[in-house]
Short mmCIF file of C-alpha atoms in Angstrom, two decimals:
data_model
loop_
_atom_site.label_atom_id
_atom_site.label_comp_id
_atom_site.label_asym_id
_atom_site.label_seq_id
_atom_site.Cartn_x
_atom_site.Cartn_y
_atom_site.Cartn_z
CA MET A 1 -107.38 235.76 -124.72
CA GLN A 2 -103.96 236.52 -126.16
CA ARG A 3 -102.01 239.75 -125.68
CA ARG A 4 -102.77 240.92 -129.20
CA ASP A 5 -106.48 240.12 -128.74
CA PHE A 6 -106.55 242.22 -125.57
CA LEU A 7 -104.85 245.18 -127.21
CA ALA A 8 -107.03 245.02 -130.29
CA LEU A 9 -110.24 244.97 -128.25
CA GLY A 10 -109.10 247.89 -126.14
CA GLY A 11 -110.34 246.52 -122.84
CA LEU A 12 -112.95 243.84 -123.40
CA GLY A 13 -112.88 243.10 -119.68
CA ILE A 14 -115.15 246.06 -118.92
CA GLY A 15 -117.76 244.62 -121.23
CA GLY A 16 -120.48 246.74 -122.76
CA LEU A 17 -118.95 250.01 -121.65
CA VAL A 18 -116.54 249.82 -124.58
CA LEU A 19 -118.07 247.35 -127.02
CA PRO A 20 -120.62 249.64 -128.68
CA SER A 21 -117.96 252.26 -129.45
CA VAL A 22 -115.64 249.60 -130.84
CA PHE A 23 -118.12 247.49 -132.79
CA GLY A 24 -121.10 249.74 -133.56
CA ARG A 25 -124.39 250.86 -132.05
CA ALA A 26 -126.24 248.79 -129.48
CA ILE A 27 -129.39 247.11 -130.83
CA ALA A 28 -132.18 244.75 -129.75
CA ALA A 29 -131.57 241.02 -130.16
CA ASP A 30 -134.29 240.64 -132.81
CA GLU A 31 -132.39 243.01 -135.11
CA LEU A 32 -129.53 240.51 -135.31
CA VAL A 33 -131.43 238.36 -137.82
CA THR A 34 -132.37 241.05 -140.35
CA THR A 35 -130.63 241.67 -143.69
CA ILE A 36 -130.40 244.30 -146.43
CA ASP A 37 -132.04 243.40 -149.72
CA VAL A 38 -129.48 242.40 -152.37
CA ALA A 39 -131.15 244.58 -155.00
CA THR A 40 -130.76 247.60 -152.70
CA LYS A 41 -127.08 246.84 -152.19
CA LYS A 42 -126.50 246.51 -155.93
CA ARG A 43 -128.23 249.84 -156.58
CA LEU A 44 -126.06 251.58 -153.99
CA ALA A 45 -122.91 249.95 -155.36
CA ASP A 46 -123.72 251.05 -158.91
CA ALA A 47 -124.27 254.62 -157.72
CA ALA A 48 -120.80 254.62 -156.15
CA LEU A 49 -119.10 253.00 -159.16
CA GLN A 50 -120.67 255.48 -161.57
CA ALA A 51 -119.75 258.48 -159.41
CA ALA A 52 -116.14 257.28 -159.08
CA THR A 53 -115.55 256.66 -162.76
CA GLY A 54 -117.41 259.87 -163.58
CA SER A 55 -114.95 261.72 -161.33
CA GLY A 56 -111.94 260.29 -163.14
CA ALA A 57 -111.18 257.10 -161.19
CA SER A 58 -109.60 254.34 -163.29
CA TYR A 59 -110.67 251.69 -160.77
CA CYS A 60 -113.25 251.52 -157.98
CA ASP A 61 -114.48 248.93 -155.52
CA VAL A 62 -117.38 249.29 -153.13
CA ARG A 63 -118.02 247.34 -149.91
CA ILE A 64 -121.45 247.50 -148.32
CA GLY A 65 -121.23 245.89 -144.91
CA ARG A 66 -123.59 245.03 -142.08
CA TYR A 67 -121.61 243.74 -139.09
CA LEU A 68 -123.63 242.11 -136.31
CA ARG A 69 -122.17 240.94 -133.01
CA GLN A 70 -123.53 239.49 -129.78
CA PHE A 71 -121.47 239.04 -126.61
CA VAL A 72 -122.78 237.21 -123.54
CA MET A 73 -120.56 237.31 -120.43
CA THR A 74 -121.05 235.50 -117.13
CA ARG A 75 -119.23 234.81 -113.87
CA GLU A 76 -120.26 232.05 -111.45
CA ASP A 77 -124.04 232.52 -111.04
CA LYS A 78 -124.19 236.08 -112.43
CA VAL A 79 -124.70 237.52 -115.91
CA GLN A 80 -122.14 240.28 -116.31
CA ASN A 81 -123.28 241.63 -119.64
CA VAL A 82 -125.25 240.94 -122.81
CA VAL A 83 -124.32 243.20 -125.70
CA ASN A 84 -125.80 243.29 -129.19
CA THR A 85 -124.15 245.62 -131.72
CA GLU A 86 -124.73 246.56 -135.33
CA SER A 87 -122.61 248.62 -137.73
CA THR A 88 -123.76 249.30 -141.29
CA GLY A 89 -122.29 251.46 -144.02
CA VAL A 90 -120.38 251.72 -147.28
CA GLY A 91 -116.64 251.96 -147.97
CA VAL A 92 -115.40 253.14 -151.39
CA ARG A 93 -111.83 252.62 -152.61
CA VAL A 94 -110.54 254.04 -155.89
CA ILE A 95 -107.43 254.49 -157.98
CA ALA A 96 -107.04 257.88 -159.64
CA ASN A 97 -103.84 259.15 -161.24
CA GLY A 98 -102.15 255.96 -160.10
CA ALA A 99 -102.85 256.43 -156.36
CA TRP A 100 -105.28 254.98 -153.83
CA GLY A 101 -108.09 256.96 -152.24
CA PHE A 102 -110.69 255.81 -149.72
CA ALA A 103 -113.82 257.24 -148.13
CA ALA A 104 -116.76 255.78 -146.21
CA THR A 105 -120.29 256.75 -145.23
CA ASN A 106 -123.20 255.39 -143.24
CA THR A 107 -125.66 257.39 -145.35
CA LEU A 108 -127.27 254.56 -147.31
CA THR A 109 -128.70 256.57 -150.19
CA ASP A 110 -127.62 256.89 -153.81
CA ASP A 111 -126.50 260.46 -153.19
CA GLY A 112 -124.67 259.51 -149.99
CA VAL A 113 -122.57 256.76 -151.53
CA ALA A 114 -121.93 258.81 -154.69
CA GLU A 115 -120.55 261.63 -152.54
CA ALA A 116 -118.26 259.17 -150.75
CA ALA A 117 -117.00 257.94 -154.14
CA ARG A 118 -116.23 261.48 -155.28
CA GLN A 119 -114.45 262.15 -151.98
CA ALA A 120 -112.34 259.00 -152.39
CA THR A 121 -111.37 260.12 -155.90
CA ALA A 122 -110.35 263.55 -154.62
CA ILE A 123 -108.21 261.92 -151.92
CA ALA A 124 -106.56 259.69 -154.54
CA ARG A 125 -105.69 262.73 -156.68
CA ALA A 126 -104.13 264.42 -153.66
CA ASN A 127 -102.14 261.27 -152.84
CA ALA A 128 -100.89 261.05 -156.42
CA LYS A 129 -99.02 264.32 -156.04
CA ILE A 130 -96.58 262.76 -153.57
CA GLN A 131 -96.63 259.14 -154.75
CA THR A 132 -93.40 257.99 -156.41
CA GLU A 133 -94.75 254.93 -158.23
CA PRO A 134 -98.26 254.21 -159.53
CA VAL A 135 -100.35 251.39 -158.07
CA ARG A 136 -100.08 248.17 -160.09
CA LEU A 137 -103.05 245.86 -159.63
CA ALA A 138 -102.88 242.20 -160.51
CA PRO A 139 -105.93 241.25 -162.57
CA ALA A 140 -109.06 239.96 -160.87
CA PRO A 141 -111.80 238.02 -162.64
CA SER A 142 -115.10 239.54 -163.73
CA LEU A 143 -117.48 237.31 -161.78
CA GLY A 144 -120.86 238.88 -162.41
CA GLU A 145 -123.36 238.32 -159.59
CA VAL A 146 -122.25 235.56 -157.18
CA SER A 147 -122.88 234.70 -153.53
CA TRP A 148 -121.46 232.55 -150.71
CA ARG A 149 -122.60 231.73 -147.19
CA THR A 150 -120.95 229.99 -144.26
CA PRO A 151 -122.59 226.54 -144.37
CA ILE A 152 -124.24 226.75 -140.95
CA ARG A 153 -127.02 224.48 -139.70
CA LYS A 154 -128.24 226.82 -136.95
CA ASN A 155 -127.94 230.61 -136.97
CA SER A 156 -126.51 231.62 -133.59
CA MET A 157 -128.31 234.96 -133.79
CA ASP A 158 -131.64 233.11 -133.96
CA VAL A 159 -131.09 231.37 -130.63
CA PRO A 160 -132.82 233.19 -127.73
CA VAL A 161 -130.53 235.02 -125.31
CA LYS A 162 -132.12 233.08 -122.44
CA ASP A 163 -130.90 229.80 -123.93
CA LYS A 164 -127.37 231.17 -124.20
CA VAL A 165 -127.41 232.49 -120.64
CA ASP A 166 -128.79 229.19 -119.35
CA LEU A 167 -126.01 227.32 -121.13
CA LEU A 168 -123.24 229.50 -119.69
CA LEU A 169 -124.64 229.54 -116.17
CA GLY A 170 -125.06 225.77 -116.33
CA VAL A 171 -121.43 225.46 -117.42
CA ASN A 172 -120.37 227.65 -114.50
CA ALA A 173 -122.40 225.60 -112.05
CA ALA A 174 -120.84 222.39 -113.37
CA ALA A 175 -117.33 223.81 -112.89
CA LEU A 176 -118.12 225.00 -109.36
CA GLY A 177 -119.62 221.63 -108.54
CA ALA A 178 -116.40 219.96 -109.72
CA GLY A 179 -114.29 222.02 -107.32
CA ALA A 180 -113.63 225.34 -109.09
CA SER A 181 -113.32 228.44 -106.92
CA PHE A 182 -114.19 230.88 -109.70
CA VAL A 183 -115.30 230.59 -113.31
CA ASN A 184 -115.88 233.03 -116.14
CA SER A 185 -117.59 231.96 -119.36
CA MET A 186 -118.44 233.97 -122.44
CA MET A 187 -120.03 233.64 -125.84
CA PHE A 188 -118.90 235.72 -128.82
CA LEU A 189 -121.07 235.53 -131.96
CA VAL A 190 -120.45 237.32 -135.26
CA ASN A 191 -122.39 237.67 -138.50
CA GLU A 192 -120.78 239.72 -141.27
CA GLN A 193 -123.05 240.51 -144.21
CA LYS A 194 -120.63 241.73 -146.86
CA TYR A 195 -121.42 242.96 -150.36
CA PHE A 196 -118.60 243.76 -152.80
CA ALA A 197 -118.76 245.38 -156.24
CA SER A 198 -116.03 246.68 -158.53
CA THR A 199 -115.36 248.13 -161.94
CA ASP A 200 -113.90 244.71 -162.80
CA GLY A 201 -117.50 243.54 -163.14
CA SER A 202 -118.04 241.58 -159.93
CA TYR A 203 -121.01 241.76 -157.56
CA ILE A 204 -120.35 239.47 -154.59
CA ASP A 205 -122.75 238.86 -151.69
CA GLN A 206 -121.31 236.94 -148.70
CA ASP A 207 -122.82 236.00 -145.34
CA VAL A 208 -120.16 234.98 -142.79
CA HIS A 209 -120.77 233.43 -139.34
CA ARG A 210 -118.34 232.77 -136.48
CA ILE A 211 -118.62 231.53 -132.88
CA TRP A 212 -116.33 231.39 -129.84
CA VAL A 213 -117.12 230.32 -126.26
CA PRO A 214 -114.05 230.98 -124.08
CA MET A 215 -113.96 230.30 -120.34
CA THR A 216 -111.47 230.42 -117.51
CA VAL A 217 -111.72 228.16 -114.46
CA THR A 218 -109.75 228.97 -111.28
CA ALA A 219 -108.93 226.73 -108.32
CA ILE A 220 -107.51 228.16 -105.06
CA ASP A 221 -105.64 226.42 -102.27
CA LYS A 222 -107.14 228.30 -99.31
CA THR A 223 -104.35 227.23 -96.99
CA SER A 224 -101.50 228.67 -99.03
CA GLY A 225 -103.38 231.19 -101.15
CA LYS A 226 -101.89 229.61 -104.25
CA PHE A 227 -104.14 229.47 -107.31
CA ARG A 228 -104.10 227.93 -110.77
CA THR A 229 -106.28 228.46 -113.82
CA ARG A 230 -107.23 226.40 -116.82
CA ALA A 231 -108.78 228.05 -119.87
CA GLY A 232 -111.33 226.27 -122.00
CA LEU A 233 -110.08 224.04 -124.81
CA SER A 234 -112.63 225.15 -127.38
CA SER A 235 -111.54 226.61 -130.70
CA PRO A 236 -113.24 229.62 -132.27
CA MET A 237 -114.89 228.36 -135.44
CA GLY A 238 -116.52 229.53 -138.65
CA MET A 239 -119.73 227.72 -137.76
CA GLY A 240 -123.20 228.27 -136.40
CA TYR A 241 -124.70 227.30 -133.04
CA GLU A 242 -124.41 223.64 -134.02
CA TYR A 243 -120.80 223.87 -132.81
CA LEU A 244 -122.15 223.52 -129.26
CA ASP A 245 -124.00 220.24 -129.81
CA GLY A 246 -121.25 218.20 -128.11
CA ASP A 247 -121.04 215.50 -130.79
CA ALA A 248 -119.00 212.71 -129.18
CA SER A 249 -117.56 211.67 -132.55
CA GLN A 250 -115.66 214.97 -132.62
CA LYS A 251 -113.75 214.34 -129.39
CA TYR A 252 -110.01 213.69 -129.35
CA VAL A 253 -108.90 211.88 -126.20
CA SER A 254 -105.18 211.88 -125.43
CA PRO A 255 -103.40 208.85 -123.96
CA ASN A 256 -103.73 210.35 -120.47
CA GLY A 257 -107.45 211.08 -120.85
CA VAL A 258 -107.38 214.82 -121.69
CA VAL A 259 -110.30 215.57 -124.02
CA ASN A 260 -109.87 218.00 -126.92
CA TYR A 261 -112.50 219.00 -129.43
CA GLY A 262 -112.84 219.33 -133.19
CA THR A 263 -115.90 220.74 -134.97
CA SER A 264 -118.20 220.09 -132.00
CA TYR A 265 -117.76 221.25 -128.41
CA ASP A 266 -119.17 220.01 -125.12
CA MET A 267 -118.66 223.10 -122.97
CA ARG A 268 -120.04 221.57 -119.77
CA GLU A 269 -117.79 218.53 -120.05
CA ASP A 270 -114.78 220.78 -120.62
CA ALA A 271 -115.69 222.96 -117.62
CA ILE A 272 -115.79 219.95 -115.30
CA ALA A 273 -112.44 218.73 -116.63
CA ALA A 274 -110.99 222.24 -116.27
CA ALA A 275 -112.01 222.40 -112.60
CA LYS A 276 -110.37 219.08 -111.84
CA GLN A 277 -107.23 219.90 -113.84
CA ALA A 278 -106.87 223.32 -112.19
CA GLN A 279 -106.84 221.54 -108.82
CA GLU A 280 -104.33 219.02 -110.14
CA LYS A 281 -102.11 221.91 -111.26
CA LEU A 282 -102.02 223.11 -107.65
CA ARG A 283 -100.36 219.84 -106.65
CA ALA A 284 -98.13 219.41 -109.69
CA PRO A 285 -94.34 219.71 -109.23
CA SER A 286 -92.43 222.48 -110.96
CA VAL A 287 -90.66 221.45 -114.15
CA LYS A 288 -86.91 220.91 -114.18
CA PRO A 289 -85.41 223.18 -116.87
CA GLY A 290 -83.54 221.59 -119.74
CA ARG A 291 -83.92 220.21 -123.23
CA TYR A 292 -86.90 217.97 -123.89
CA ASP A 293 -88.72 216.43 -126.81
CA LEU A 294 -91.98 218.35 -127.04
CA VAL A 295 -95.26 216.75 -128.05
CA LEU A 296 -97.56 219.65 -128.91
CA ASP A 297 -101.30 219.23 -129.20
CA PRO A 298 -103.00 221.30 -131.94
CA SER A 299 -104.63 223.38 -129.19
CA ASN A 300 -101.12 224.63 -128.38
CA LEU A 301 -99.36 224.52 -131.73
CA TRP A 302 -101.88 226.75 -133.51
CA LEU A 303 -100.56 229.82 -131.70
CA THR A 304 -96.94 229.05 -132.57
CA ILE A 305 -97.94 228.65 -136.23
CA HIS A 306 -99.81 231.94 -136.04
CA GLU A 307 -96.89 233.88 -134.60
CA ASN A 308 -93.83 232.41 -136.32
CA VAL A 309 -95.28 231.31 -139.67
CA GLY A 310 -98.50 233.22 -140.37
CA HIS A 311 -97.33 236.72 -139.51
CA PRO A 312 -93.72 236.58 -140.79
CA LEU A 313 -94.94 235.31 -144.19
CA GLU A 314 -97.33 238.21 -144.74
CA LEU A 315 -95.68 240.04 -147.62
CA ASP A 316 -96.26 243.51 -146.20
CA ARG A 317 -94.22 242.57 -143.10
CA VAL A 318 -91.53 241.00 -145.30
CA LEU A 319 -91.28 244.22 -147.33
CA GLY A 320 -91.23 246.42 -144.23
CA TYR A 321 -94.54 248.10 -145.08
CA GLU A 322 -96.07 246.86 -141.80
CA ALA A 323 -94.34 246.80 -138.42
CA ASN A 324 -97.13 247.01 -135.83
CA TYR A 325 -97.79 244.25 -133.29
CA ALA A 326 -94.34 242.68 -133.16
CA GLY A 327 -92.63 243.97 -136.22
CA THR A 328 -91.57 242.86 -139.64
CA SER A 329 -90.06 239.50 -140.69
CA PHE A 330 -86.79 237.60 -140.78
CA ALA A 331 -88.01 235.71 -143.89
CA THR A 332 -86.95 238.33 -146.44
CA LEU A 333 -87.38 238.00 -150.20
CA ASP A 334 -83.82 236.83 -150.79
CA LYS A 335 -84.61 233.70 -148.73
CA ARG A 336 -87.49 232.55 -150.93
CA GLY A 337 -86.66 229.18 -152.42
CA SER A 338 -83.55 228.70 -150.29
CA LEU A 339 -84.36 229.15 -146.59
CA GLN A 340 -84.66 225.85 -144.74
CA TYR A 341 -87.69 226.87 -142.66
CA GLY A 342 -88.15 223.39 -141.19
CA SER A 343 -87.36 219.70 -141.51
CA ASP A 344 -88.29 217.86 -144.69
CA ILE A 345 -91.59 216.63 -143.18
CA VAL A 346 -92.81 220.22 -142.63
CA THR A 347 -95.27 221.62 -145.17
CA LEU A 348 -97.10 224.76 -144.09
CA PHE A 349 -99.93 225.96 -146.28
CA ALA A 350 -102.38 228.85 -146.52
CA ASP A 351 -106.03 228.09 -147.19
CA LYS A 352 -108.99 230.47 -147.11
CA THR A 353 -111.41 227.74 -148.20
CA GLN A 354 -111.00 225.32 -145.27
CA PRO A 355 -114.47 224.30 -143.97
CA GLY A 356 -115.18 225.39 -140.40
CA SER A 357 -112.22 227.76 -140.29
CA LEU A 358 -112.56 231.32 -139.08
CA GLY A 359 -111.17 232.71 -142.32
CA ALA A 360 -113.32 230.62 -144.65
CA VAL A 361 -114.84 232.81 -147.37
CA ALA A 362 -115.16 232.41 -151.13
CA TYR A 363 -113.83 235.86 -152.05
CA ASP A 364 -111.63 238.44 -150.35
CA ASP A 365 -112.40 242.16 -150.04
CA GLU A 366 -110.84 242.84 -153.45
CA GLY A 367 -113.12 240.40 -155.24
CA VAL A 368 -110.42 237.73 -155.60
CA PRO A 369 -111.49 234.07 -155.28
CA THR A 370 -109.83 232.37 -152.31
CA LYS A 371 -107.61 229.28 -152.61
CA ARG A 372 -105.03 227.00 -151.00
CA TRP A 373 -101.26 227.30 -151.60
CA ASP A 374 -98.00 226.24 -149.96
CA LEU A 375 -95.81 228.66 -148.00
CA VAL A 376 -93.23 226.11 -146.84
CA ARG A 377 -92.94 222.90 -148.85
CA ASP A 378 -90.95 219.93 -147.56
CA GLY A 379 -89.12 222.29 -145.21
CA THR A 380 -88.20 225.02 -147.75
CA LEU A 381 -89.69 228.54 -147.85
CA VAL A 382 -91.45 228.79 -151.23
CA ASP A 383 -94.00 231.60 -151.03
CA TYR A 384 -95.71 234.43 -149.15
CA GLN A 385 -99.22 235.81 -148.72
CA THR A 386 -99.99 238.60 -151.21
CA ILE A 387 -102.73 240.99 -152.32
CA ARG A 388 -103.42 242.64 -155.70
CA ASP A 389 -101.05 245.59 -155.49
CA GLN A 390 -98.18 243.43 -154.16
CA ALA A 391 -98.33 240.45 -156.52
CA HIS A 392 -95.94 241.93 -159.11
CA ILE A 393 -93.24 242.40 -156.44
CA VAL A 394 -92.82 238.63 -156.11
CA GLY A 395 -93.48 237.85 -159.77
CA LYS A 396 -97.06 236.65 -159.33
CA THR A 397 -99.76 237.25 -161.92
CA GLU A 398 -102.63 237.09 -159.43
CA SER A 399 -103.40 237.91 -155.81
CA ASP A 400 -103.61 235.19 -153.17
CA GLY A 401 -106.90 236.63 -151.92
CA CYS A 402 -105.55 238.00 -148.62
CA CYS A 403 -107.05 241.51 -148.58
CA TYR A 404 -109.64 242.28 -145.88
CA ALA A 405 -111.10 245.03 -143.72
CA ASP A 406 -112.80 244.58 -140.36
CA SER A 407 -115.51 247.14 -141.15
CA TRP A 408 -117.11 249.04 -143.99
CA SER A 409 -115.42 252.14 -142.52
CA SER A 410 -111.91 250.63 -142.64
CA VAL A 411 -109.77 250.38 -145.75
CA GLN A 412 -108.93 246.81 -146.71
CA PHE A 413 -105.30 245.70 -146.43
CA GLN A 414 -103.27 242.51 -146.19
CA ARG A 415 -104.46 240.02 -143.58
CA MET A 416 -103.30 236.52 -142.78
CA ALA A 417 -104.94 233.54 -144.43
CA ASN A 418 -105.65 230.38 -142.45
CA VAL A 419 -102.09 229.02 -142.17
CA SER A 420 -101.71 225.38 -141.15
CA LEU A 421 -99.24 222.52 -140.79
CA ALA A 422 -100.04 219.63 -143.12
CA ALA A 423 -100.79 216.36 -141.35
CA GLY A 424 -98.25 213.55 -141.50
CA ARG A 425 -98.28 211.29 -144.54
CA THR A 426 -97.54 208.13 -142.54
CA PRO A 427 -100.21 206.69 -140.19
CA LEU A 428 -99.32 207.76 -136.64
CA THR A 429 -101.44 208.16 -133.51
CA VAL A 430 -100.68 210.34 -130.50
CA ALA A 431 -100.11 207.24 -128.36
CA GLU A 432 -97.60 205.90 -130.88
CA MET A 433 -95.82 209.25 -130.98
CA ILE A 434 -95.54 209.42 -127.19
CA ALA A 435 -94.32 205.82 -127.01
CA ASP A 436 -91.26 206.91 -128.98
CA VAL A 437 -90.30 209.68 -126.50
CA GLU A 438 -87.78 208.97 -123.73
CA ASP A 439 -87.65 212.36 -122.01
CA GLY A 440 -90.34 214.82 -123.02
CA ILE A 441 -93.17 217.21 -122.23
CA TYR A 442 -96.69 216.94 -123.66
CA ILE A 443 -98.44 220.32 -123.87
CA VAL A 444 -102.19 220.94 -124.31
CA GLY A 445 -103.80 224.36 -124.75
CA ASP A 446 -102.31 227.75 -125.56
CA GLY A 447 -100.94 230.24 -123.06
CA SER A 448 -98.93 233.43 -122.90
CA PHE A 449 -96.21 234.15 -125.44
CA SER A 450 -93.51 236.62 -126.39
CA ILE A 451 -91.86 237.16 -129.78
CA ASP A 452 -89.26 239.56 -131.17
CA GLN A 453 -89.62 242.21 -133.86
CA GLN A 454 -88.58 239.93 -136.73
CA ARG A 455 -90.57 236.88 -135.57
CA TYR A 456 -87.37 234.92 -135.04
CA ASN A 457 -86.94 234.44 -131.26
CA ALA A 458 -89.98 233.45 -129.23
CA GLN A 459 -91.29 231.86 -126.05
CA PHE A 460 -94.61 230.02 -125.61
CA GLY A 461 -96.53 228.60 -122.68
CA GLY A 462 -99.66 226.45 -122.50
CA GLN A 463 -102.49 225.25 -120.27
CA LEU A 464 -101.58 221.67 -119.29
CA TYR A 465 -98.12 220.09 -119.15
CA TYR A 466 -97.37 216.39 -118.73
CA GLU A 467 -93.99 214.75 -118.27
CA ILE A 468 -93.12 211.84 -120.58
CA ARG A 469 -90.61 209.23 -119.39
CA ASN A 470 -89.60 206.20 -121.44
CA GLY A 471 -92.65 206.38 -123.65
CA GLU A 472 -95.21 206.93 -120.90
CA ILE A 473 -96.95 209.99 -119.47
CA THR A 474 -95.93 209.98 -115.80
CA GLY A 475 -97.82 212.98 -114.44
CA MET A 476 -98.51 216.68 -114.61
CA VAL A 477 -95.84 219.36 -114.18
CA GLU A 478 -96.12 223.12 -113.93
CA ASP A 479 -94.30 226.39 -114.75
CA VAL A 480 -93.38 225.37 -118.31
CA ALA A 481 -92.44 227.54 -121.29
CA TYR A 482 -90.54 226.59 -124.43
CA GLN A 483 -88.00 228.94 -126.00
CA ILE A 484 -87.34 228.75 -129.74
CA ARG A 485 -85.76 230.29 -132.80
CA THR A 486 -88.20 229.88 -135.67
CA PRO A 487 -86.13 227.90 -138.25
CA GLU A 488 -84.45 225.81 -135.53
CA PHE A 489 -87.83 224.95 -134.02
CA TRP A 490 -89.38 223.81 -137.30
CA GLY A 491 -86.11 222.12 -138.18
CA ALA A 492 -86.51 220.04 -135.01
CA CYS A 493 -89.91 218.74 -136.18
CA ALA A 494 -89.45 214.96 -136.06
CA ALA A 495 -92.95 213.49 -136.34
CA ILE A 496 -96.49 214.59 -137.22
CA CYS A 497 -99.62 212.57 -136.53
CA ASP A 498 -101.79 211.75 -139.53
CA GLU A 499 -104.96 213.48 -140.68
CA ARG A 500 -107.17 211.58 -138.20
CA ASP A 501 -105.77 213.89 -135.50
CA TYR A 502 -105.93 217.13 -137.55
CA ARG A 503 -107.77 219.97 -135.79
CA LEU A 504 -108.18 223.74 -135.99
CA GLY A 505 -107.27 226.37 -133.42
CA GLY A 506 -107.39 230.09 -134.01
CA SER A 507 -107.65 233.73 -133.04
CA PHE A 508 -111.06 235.42 -132.95
CA PHE A 509 -109.68 238.95 -132.55
CA ASP A 510 -106.26 239.13 -134.23
CA GLY A 511 -104.98 242.70 -134.33
CA LYS A 512 -102.89 244.36 -137.03
CA GLY A 513 -102.30 247.80 -138.50
CA GLN A 514 -102.54 251.37 -137.32
CA PRO A 515 -105.31 252.29 -136.74
CA SER A 516 -105.72 248.74 -135.54
CA GLN A 517 -108.09 246.34 -137.24
CA VAL A 518 -109.12 242.87 -136.05
CA SER A 519 -109.64 239.71 -138.05
CA ALA A 520 -110.42 236.06 -137.35
CA VAL A 521 -108.06 233.33 -138.53
CA SER A 522 -107.65 229.60 -137.95
CA HIS A 523 -104.56 227.39 -137.87
CA GLY A 524 -104.71 223.63 -138.19
CA SER A 525 -102.35 220.81 -137.34
CA ALA A 526 -102.18 217.31 -135.97
CA THR A 527 -100.22 216.57 -132.79
CA THR A 528 -96.53 217.15 -133.57
CA ARG A 529 -93.19 216.25 -131.95
CA PHE A 530 -90.17 218.56 -131.81
CA ASN A 531 -86.91 217.12 -130.52
CA GLY A 532 -84.46 218.82 -128.16
CA ILE A 533 -86.39 222.02 -127.37
CA ASN A 534 -85.27 224.27 -124.50
CA ILE A 535 -87.70 224.34 -121.58
CA ILE A 536 -87.46 227.02 -118.90
CA ASN A 537 -89.09 227.10 -115.48
CA THR A 538 -91.24 230.24 -115.47
CA ALA A 539 -91.50 230.34 -111.66
CA ARG A 540 -87.70 230.40 -111.31
CA SER A 541 -87.23 232.89 -114.16
CA LEU A 542 -89.55 235.29 -112.35
CA GLY A 543 -87.46 234.97 -109.21
#
């Protein structure tokens, strides 16, 4: 779990004591598979739309949401917690007198939602008195009644809790049997049932599923008291329970035998490997600081993309409207079309339609169809991520579909799309890439990080580090972190493996805003080489 994830969750480590207050009321497991009738949602939406326009709103959108979550947490041979939560209600957003207003209710009656709409309109009128410029919305299509569902094969909420507990405890036992001293494993499951309607003429029903199974394996040297950990190498995915089928065709095996995973995950296999690698880390020598060529696996590079591409190219950060969770952005509007963000092989794109990704939906929370577009093309900054009331600022005639809320009770605002590094155009395997490295470090898995307030200077760690000498992996090293400046780092990108190696990583609980909201977002890449990157020894830097 990353620093931002921890802050956004407000203390997930104490389990169910905080989860119901954060995510909704606790419910029985069988309630996780129920839905609200679409006709009922349309009736409620129409009641809100009519009340808003009748109160003088020039625009209104309504979001009826049912947010279901299940968390299963274990340690060694114990179940620490099983939590099922549900949160259902209606959020109404309007424009009146050129200003936004928002109100929400969990009273699911025609009168209840109509009252929320009238309250939102009154708030908008009050806001208009101090607003200096009216809201300008880019047009959105009138879609009529449409629907979209995450293309799952097996609904995670339908799987009995006993099966999930048995899986996690079996994973723990496998890790302990392979030499682990301690092991934690968890399962996070989400189903968002989201209904959107607006005065633009759209009625959109979406059913979104996500899954994440993180674990941490610890090995202890009882003689010295020294310990090392290795986190699981799974990625959170926009999939159903089929993600855990362990399909061998979805494995990616590195030249030194480290197994990574794509759209299928063998958790037990990874736990056994984690136990062995945690023990190997205990014996690994400390890295010698200096400049190295870095070979970064997608399980590491996703986080760097997230922090120094995804966030700094959110237009609200660029404009200075948003400064929470590590600030604004160095990539200001005057740099669009001219800033050399990376080398000429670097194309970074946003894509809310990518199958299996955490952010995959067909429409955002403003009723805008999602799409794919370039942010950095052939090394040059060309675009940002925008929403409807920002599009005119950068000369766009439509939103990019980046507006979301984490709950019916939260107002929607700009959130990051899936932002990814395009795979290399020339056929290249990981083994071929490593064979071309004389003095390098190969990094697998994400770790701790630090970044400045403009997303320019940063430092990233990982899970596993291997020294490369004269084109061969010679062994594991420890205490590694790479220090970068964003354009210099991407400018040092020298090689990218082709699409056969392309995989997704991502953040299940990415925090932004105040009050904070969380979202889920994926970042894809193939294994990538960066030449001449500064490596520090974290053990020495800590004294």
